[in-house]
Amino acid sequence: MMTRPLPEDSATVDAVALGRRVRHLRKQAGLTLDQLAERTGVSGSHLSLVENARREPRLSLVQRIAEVLGVPVEDLLTGRAPTRRAELEIEVERFARSEHYASLGLPPLRIGPRTPTEVLEVIAGLEAELRRRLEEQAATPEEARRANAQLRAQMRAVDNHYPDLEAEAHRLLDAIGHTGGPLGLHAVSELAEHLGFTLRFVPDLPHSTRSVTDLKHGRIHISGSRSSDHDRRTVVLQALAAAVLGHGEPRDYEDLQ
């Protein structure tokens, strides 16, 4: 069979994907490991290492394997997995060899033909979620800076003047009989009660959490510690503003502004 020249970048082929494709195509051809090894001029143990991605084959061996199996070289070098099972094996194998997995301090992760597909599905799913969370953590500071910059630009565009918000604030202050001056905590509590909320001072609120609003029961939980870094009046007013404006659960940092 005539074979095409090897791609120039084939030296960088994914060894895990290559090994799974060799195994799949070998079984599809009805050959045992030793039979394919004999026809390609290597030992069975050598070919086993290739199939299990424990050894990267020379390009000349890849070409001989392709000739014996009767497939183009590209069929071995493609990064696509031949089956869903093989795809899962590749994902888990890559994860097991990653620095991320090594940093977890877990025992070596070994998979084989008898590893249930369901187990591979779970491991691959957990790995994907861990990767997503790491990427989310890495993106958070930049996302916060971008959202703050957008908010400042919007505020400058209107010269920090929001007439609708001011009108609503005056209406609420009139409702509790506030005639002027700064709001004390007592007046803030009256405003909360007017809007259907009660304030709950809790001693164990996480330091990074300003408040927790229970919309179902009409409660706003704030820190009861006087050493809190946040002014309790400001915290309550921010929570009330979110309720008055109908803000739902924030989806991102832009929603938090």
mmCIF file of C-alpha atoms in Angstrom:
data_model
loop_
_atom_site.group_PDB
_atom_site.id
_atom_site.type_symbol
_atom_site.label_atom_id
_atom_site.label_comp_id
_atom_site.label_asym_id
_atom_site.label_seq_id
_atom_site.Cartn_x
_atom_site.Cartn_y
_atom_site.Cartn_z
ATOM 1 C CA MET A 1 0.000 0.000 0.000
ATOM 2 C CA MET A 2 1.295 3.475 -0.863
ATOM 3 C CA THR A 3 1.495 5.826 2.113
ATOM 4 C CA ARG A 4 1.612 9.587 2.129
ATOM 5 C CA PRO A 5 4.559 11.514 3.559
ATOM 6 C CA LEU A 6 4.374 12.150 7.280
ATOM 7 C CA PRO A 7 3.113 15.614 8.266
ATOM 8 C CA GLU A 8 5.911 18.002 9.219
ATOM 9 C CA ASP A 9 4.412 18.531 12.673
ATOM 10 C CA SER A 10 3.787 14.851 13.379
ATOM 11 C CA ALA A 11 6.561 14.846 15.978
ATOM 12 C CA THR A 12 4.231 16.845 18.202
ATOM 13 C CA VAL A 13 1.341 14.387 17.885
ATOM 14 C CA ASP A 14 -0.565 13.580 21.058
ATOM 15 C CA ALA A 15 0.897 10.278 22.277
ATOM 16 C CA VAL A 16 -2.233 9.412 24.252
ATOM 17 C CA ALA A 17 -4.561 9.881 21.267
ATOM 18 C CA LEU A 18 -2.127 8.025 18.991
ATOM 19 C CA GLY A 19 -1.956 5.041 21.333
ATOM 20 C CA ARG A 20 -5.738 4.778 21.579
ATOM 21 C CA ARG A 21 -6.116 4.956 17.796
ATOM 22 C CA VAL A 22 -3.486 2.242 17.251
ATOM 23 C CA ARG A 23 -5.292 -0.038 19.719
ATOM 24 C CA HIS A 24 -8.695 0.654 18.160
ATOM 25 C CA LEU A 25 -7.531 0.075 14.581
ATOM 26 C CA ARG A 26 -5.520 -3.008 15.577
ATOM 27 C CA LYS A 27 -8.569 -4.639 17.150
ATOM 28 C CA GLN A 28 -10.689 -3.541 14.199
ATOM 29 C CA ALA A 29 -8.229 -5.383 11.928
ATOM 30 C CA GLY A 30 -8.495 -8.512 14.095
ATOM 31 C CA LEU A 31 -4.841 -8.490 15.153
ATOM 32 C CA THR A 32 -3.421 -9.270 18.558
ATOM 33 C CA LEU A 33 -0.780 -7.059 20.102
ATOM 34 C CA ASP A 34 1.946 -9.617 19.372
ATOM 35 C CA GLN A 35 0.801 -10.088 15.769
ATOM 36 C CA LEU A 36 0.978 -6.381 15.009
ATOM 37 C CA ALA A 37 4.300 -6.128 16.839
ATOM 38 C CA GLU A 38 5.803 -8.962 14.794
ATOM 39 C CA ARG A 39 4.659 -7.447 11.488
ATOM 40 C CA THR A 40 6.081 -4.053 12.379
ATOM 41 C CA GLY A 41 9.385 -5.384 13.669
ATOM 42 C CA VAL A 42 9.100 -4.481 17.340
ATOM 43 C CA SER A 43 8.422 -6.442 20.511
ATOM 44 C CA GLY A 44 4.973 -6.837 22.004
ATOM 45 C CA SER A 45 6.083 -4.980 25.126
ATOM 46 C CA HIS A 46 7.309 -2.056 23.011
ATOM 47 C CA LEU A 47 4.002 -1.827 21.144
ATOM 48 C CA SER A 48 2.104 -2.094 24.438
ATOM 49 C CA LEU A 49 3.987 0.931 25.724
ATOM 50 C CA VAL A 50 3.010 2.814 22.552
ATOM 51 C CA GLU A 51 -0.661 1.896 22.882
ATOM 52 C CA ASN A 52 -0.654 2.983 26.526
ATOM 53 C CA ALA A 53 1.160 6.232 25.705
ATOM 54 C CA ARG A 54 4.137 5.234 27.815
ATOM 55 C CA ARG A 55 6.512 5.595 24.882
ATOM 56 C CA GLU A 56 6.426 7.926 21.898
ATOM 57 C CA PRO A 57 7.058 5.912 18.720
ATOM 58 C CA ARG A 58 9.470 6.942 16.019
ATOM 59 C CA LEU A 59 7.774 8.244 12.915
ATOM 60 C CA SER A 60 9.124 5.284 10.974
ATOM 61 C CA LEU A 61 7.245 2.923 13.326
ATOM 62 C CA VAL A 62 4.048 4.950 12.935
ATOM 63 C CA GLN A 63 4.380 4.555 9.169
ATOM 64 C CA ARG A 64 4.938 0.761 9.443
ATOM 65 C CA ILE A 65 1.906 0.415 11.736
ATOM 66 C CA ALA A 66 -0.210 2.332 9.217
ATOM 67 C CA GLU A 67 0.994 0.052 6.396
ATOM 68 C CA VAL A 68 0.144 -3.142 8.322
ATOM 69 C CA LEU A 69 -3.268 -1.843 9.365
ATOM 70 C CA GLY A 70 -3.994 -0.619 5.846
ATOM 71 C CA VAL A 71 -4.831 2.949 6.830
ATOM 72 C CA PRO A 72 -3.374 6.349 5.940
ATOM 73 C CA VAL A 73 -0.797 7.682 8.381
ATOM 74 C CA GLU A 74 -3.148 10.575 9.067
ATOM 75 C CA ASP A 75 -5.626 8.146 10.615
ATOM 76 C CA LEU A 76 -3.111 7.461 13.357
ATOM 77 C CA LEU A 77 -1.884 11.009 13.820
ATOM 78 C CA THR A 78 -5.274 12.688 14.028
ATOM 79 C CA GLY A 79 -6.190 13.974 17.467
ATOM 80 C CA ARG A 80 -9.736 12.667 17.181
ATOM 81 C CA ALA A 81 -10.701 9.752 19.398
ATOM 82 C CA PRO A 82 -12.100 6.746 17.498
ATOM 83 C CA THR A 83 -14.900 6.081 20.031
ATOM 84 C CA ARG A 84 -16.560 7.742 23.002
ATOM 85 C CA ARG A 85 -14.852 5.236 25.284
ATOM 86 C CA ALA A 86 -11.470 6.120 23.792
ATOM 87 C CA GLU A 87 -12.270 9.819 24.132
ATOM 88 C CA LEU A 88 -12.912 9.355 27.852
ATOM 89 C CA GLU A 89 -9.750 7.330 28.273
ATOM 90 C CA ILE A 90 -7.746 10.095 26.585
ATOM 91 C CA GLU A 91 -9.290 12.811 28.766
ATOM 92 C CA VAL A 92 -8.651 10.884 31.980
ATOM 93 C CA GLU A 93 -5.126 9.906 30.932
ATOM 94 C CA ARG A 94 -4.242 13.516 30.185
ATOM 95 C CA PHE A 95 -5.662 14.563 33.528
ATOM 96 C CA ALA A 96 -3.706 11.849 35.361
ATOM 97 C CA ARG A 97 -0.459 13.134 33.806
ATOM 98 C CA SER A 98 -1.134 16.812 34.427
ATOM 99 C CA GLU A 99 0.592 19.047 36.977
ATOM 100 C CA HIS A 100 -2.841 19.858 38.335
ATOM 101 C CA TYR A 101 -3.470 16.213 39.242
ATOM 102 C CA ALA A 102 0.014 15.874 40.726
ATOM 103 C CA SER A 103 -0.655 18.921 42.931
ATOM 104 C CA LEU A 104 -3.673 17.188 44.483
ATOM 105 C CA GLY A 105 -1.457 14.645 46.209
ATOM 106 C CA LEU A 106 -3.628 11.717 45.133
ATOM 107 C CA PRO A 107 -2.398 8.197 44.271
ATOM 108 C CA PRO A 108 -1.533 7.493 40.619
ATOM 109 C CA LEU A 109 -4.651 7.220 38.494
ATOM 110 C CA ARG A 110 -4.561 4.058 36.412
ATOM 111 C CA ILE A 111 -7.200 3.005 33.930
ATOM 112 C CA GLY A 112 -7.493 -0.126 31.862
ATOM 113 C CA PRO A 113 -9.848 -2.051 29.577
ATOM 114 C CA ARG A 114 -11.855 -3.195 32.602
ATOM 115 C CA THR A 115 -12.386 0.270 34.031
ATOM 116 C CA PRO A 116 -16.157 0.888 33.747
ATOM 117 C CA THR A 117 -17.127 3.583 31.268
ATOM 118 C CA GLU A 118 -19.337 5.142 33.947
ATOM 119 C CA VAL A 119 -16.276 5.641 36.162
ATOM 120 C CA LEU A 120 -14.442 7.356 33.307
ATOM 121 C CA GLU A 121 -17.470 9.601 32.738
ATOM 122 C CA VAL A 122 -17.403 10.676 36.401
ATOM 123 C CA ILE A 123 -13.647 11.326 36.464
ATOM 124 C CA ALA A 124 -13.784 13.293 33.203
ATOM 125 C CA GLY A 125 -16.744 15.310 34.508
ATOM 126 C CA LEU A 126 -14.964 16.136 37.772
ATOM 127 C CA GLU A 127 -11.833 17.148 35.879
ATOM 128 C CA ALA A 128 -13.825 19.457 33.610
ATOM 129 C CA GLU A 129 -15.492 21.109 36.605
ATOM 130 C CA LEU A 130 -12.159 21.564 38.403
ATOM 131 C CA ARG A 131 -10.695 23.141 35.270
ATOM 132 C CA ARG A 132 -13.716 25.436 34.931
ATOM 133 C CA ARG A 133 -13.384 26.606 38.520
ATOM 134 C CA LEU A 134 -9.670 27.264 38.150
ATOM 135 C CA GLU A 135 -10.295 29.283 35.000
ATOM 136 C CA GLU A 136 -13.090 31.167 36.763
ATOM 137 C CA GLN A 137 -10.805 32.025 39.687
ATOM 138 C CA ALA A 138 -8.108 33.214 37.311
ATOM 139 C CA ALA A 139 -10.584 35.398 35.427
ATOM 140 C CA THR A 140 -12.235 36.933 38.515
ATOM 141 C CA PRO A 141 -9.797 39.824 39.219
ATOM 142 C CA GLU A 142 -9.761 40.947 35.593
ATOM 143 C CA GLU A 143 -13.547 40.604 35.387
ATOM 144 C CA ALA A 144 -13.929 42.804 38.479
ATOM 145 C CA ARG A 145 -11.604 45.477 37.064
ATOM 146 C CA ARG A 146 -13.479 45.488 33.761
ATOM 147 C CA ALA A 147 -16.879 45.778 35.459
ATOM 148 C CA ASN A 148 -15.664 48.640 37.688
ATOM 149 C CA ALA A 149 -14.271 50.488 34.684
ATOM 150 C CA GLN A 150 -17.568 50.149 32.833
ATOM 151 C CA LEU A 151 -19.500 51.433 35.850
ATOM 152 C CA ARG A 152 -17.240 54.464 36.273
ATOM 153 C CA ALA A 153 -17.645 55.274 32.583
ATOM 154 C CA GLN A 154 -21.427 55.093 32.878
ATOM 155 C CA MET A 155 -21.405 57.348 35.944
ATOM 156 C CA ARG A 156 -19.212 59.931 34.218
ATOM 157 C CA ALA A 157 -21.520 59.885 31.197
ATOM 158 C CA VAL A 158 -24.471 61.064 33.322
ATOM 159 C CA ASP A 159 -22.380 63.217 35.660
ATOM 160 C CA ASN A 160 -23.342 60.904 38.552
ATOM 161 C CA HIS A 161 -26.942 62.069 38.299
ATOM 162 C CA TYR A 162 -29.770 59.514 38.289
ATOM 163 C CA PRO A 163 -33.053 61.460 38.671
ATOM 164 C CA ASP A 164 -35.261 58.345 38.874
ATOM 165 C CA LEU A 165 -33.222 56.962 41.746
ATOM 166 C CA GLU A 166 -33.252 60.294 43.569
ATOM 167 C CA ALA A 167 -37.029 60.561 43.227
ATOM 168 C CA GLU A 168 -37.508 57.064 44.633
ATOM 169 C CA ALA A 169 -35.134 57.822 47.529
ATOM 170 C CA HIS A 170 -37.070 60.988 48.433
ATOM 171 C CA ARG A 171 -40.357 59.071 48.343
ATOM 172 C CA LEU A 172 -39.042 56.438 50.753
ATOM 173 C CA LEU A 173 -37.545 58.995 53.119
ATOM 174 C CA ASP A 174 -40.846 60.906 53.200
ATOM 175 C CA ALA A 175 -42.620 57.645 54.032
ATOM 176 C CA ILE A 176 -40.634 57.256 57.285
ATOM 177 C CA GLY A 177 -40.777 60.972 58.129
ATOM 178 C CA HIS A 178 -37.106 61.700 57.587
ATOM 179 C CA THR A 179 -36.711 65.430 56.982
ATOM 180 C CA GLY A 180 -32.979 65.782 56.476
ATOM 181 C CA GLY A 181 -29.476 64.980 57.647
ATOM 182 C CA PRO A 182 -27.635 61.666 57.671
ATOM 183 C CA LEU A 183 -29.544 58.475 58.329
ATOM 184 C CA GLY A 184 -28.901 56.807 61.661
ATOM 185 C CA LEU A 185 -29.204 53.077 62.174
ATOM 186 C CA HIS A 186 -32.642 53.572 63.750
ATOM 187 C CA ALA A 187 -33.910 55.394 60.653
ATOM 188 C CA VAL A 188 -32.398 52.710 58.444
ATOM 189 C CA SER A 189 -34.250 50.065 60.493
ATOM 190 C CA GLU A 190 -37.501 51.989 60.019
ATOM 191 C CA LEU A 191 -36.882 52.148 56.294
ATOM 192 C CA ALA A 192 -36.269 48.403 56.195
ATOM 193 C CA GLU A 193 -39.489 47.782 58.128
ATOM 194 C CA HIS A 194 -41.400 50.048 55.729
ATOM 195 C CA LEU A 195 -40.156 47.900 52.852
ATOM 196 C CA GLY A 196 -41.160 44.683 54.620
ATOM 197 C CA PHE A 197 -37.760 43.675 56.008
ATOM 198 C CA THR A 198 -36.429 43.041 59.477
ATOM 199 C CA LEU A 199 -32.763 43.300 60.388
ATOM 200 C CA ARG A 200 -30.998 40.335 61.952
ATOM 201 C CA PHE A 201 -27.596 40.861 63.530
ATOM 202 C CA VAL A 202 -25.593 37.636 63.435
ATOM 203 C CA PRO A 203 -22.211 36.990 65.077
ATOM 204 C CA ASP A 204 -20.850 34.440 62.616
ATOM 205 C CA LEU A 205 -21.319 36.068 59.228
ATOM 206 C CA PRO A 206 -18.195 35.453 57.081
ATOM 207 C CA HIS A 207 -15.836 38.419 57.152
ATOM 208 C CA SER A 208 -16.001 38.839 53.367
ATOM 209 C CA THR A 209 -19.830 38.859 53.348
ATOM 210 C CA ARG A 210 -21.509 42.209 53.868
ATOM 211 C CA SER A 211 -25.085 40.971 54.133
ATOM 212 C CA VAL A 212 -27.409 38.105 53.294
ATOM 213 C CA THR A 213 -30.939 38.952 52.154
ATOM 214 C CA ASP A 214 -33.709 36.415 52.727
ATOM 215 C CA LEU A 215 -36.375 37.617 50.303
ATOM 216 C CA LYS A 216 -38.766 34.796 51.171
ATOM 217 C CA HIS A 217 -38.942 35.708 54.870
ATOM 218 C CA GLY A 218 -38.132 39.408 54.524
ATOM 219 C CA ARG A 219 -34.922 39.366 56.531
ATOM 220 C CA ILE A 220 -31.583 41.068 56.054
ATOM 221 C CA HIS A 221 -28.729 39.420 57.951
ATOM 222 C CA ILE A 222 -25.767 41.645 58.765
ATOM 223 C CA SER A 223 -22.753 41.271 61.009
ATOM 224 C CA GLY A 224 -23.416 41.947 64.690
ATOM 225 C CA SER A 225 -19.748 42.663 65.320
ATOM 226 C CA ARG A 226 -18.915 46.304 65.936
ATOM 227 C CA SER A 227 -15.409 45.637 64.626
ATOM 228 C CA SER A 228 -16.754 44.987 61.114
ATOM 229 C CA ASP A 229 -14.990 46.880 58.327
ATOM 230 C CA HIS A 230 -18.334 47.869 56.819
ATOM 231 C CA ASP A 231 -20.684 50.564 58.114
ATOM 232 C CA ARG A 232 -23.875 48.692 58.976
ATOM 233 C CA ARG A 233 -26.076 51.529 57.715
ATOM 234 C CA THR A 234 -24.400 51.440 54.313
ATOM 235 C CA VAL A 235 -24.662 47.645 54.164
ATOM 236 C CA VAL A 236 -28.404 47.685 54.912
ATOM 237 C CA LEU A 237 -29.083 50.518 52.458
ATOM 238 C CA GLN A 238 -27.261 48.628 49.698
ATOM 239 C CA ALA A 239 -29.341 45.521 50.409
ATOM 240 C CA LEU A 240 -32.562 47.559 50.433
ATOM 241 C CA ALA A 241 -31.605 49.287 47.177
ATOM 242 C CA ALA A 242 -31.139 45.898 45.495
ATOM 243 C CA ALA A 243 -34.595 44.838 46.697
ATOM 244 C CA VAL A 244 -36.287 48.099 45.639
ATOM 245 C CA LEU A 245 -34.681 47.975 42.180
ATOM 246 C CA GLY A 246 -35.648 44.333 41.725
ATOM 247 C CA HIS A 247 -32.135 42.997 41.349
ATOM 248 C CA GLY A 248 -32.044 39.198 41.209
ATOM 249 C CA GLU A 249 -29.159 36.832 41.802
ATOM 250 C CA PRO A 250 -26.019 38.368 40.235
ATOM 251 C CA ARG A 251 -24.689 36.453 37.238
ATOM 252 C CA ASP A 252 -21.337 38.209 37.113
ATOM 253 C CA TYR A 253 -19.402 41.174 38.465
ATOM 254 C CA GLU A 254 -21.262 43.587 36.237
ATOM 255 C CA ASP A 255 -24.510 42.631 38.000
ATOM 256 C CA LEU A 256 -22.857 43.270 41.359
ATOM 257 C CA GLN A 257 -22.084 46.902 40.560
#
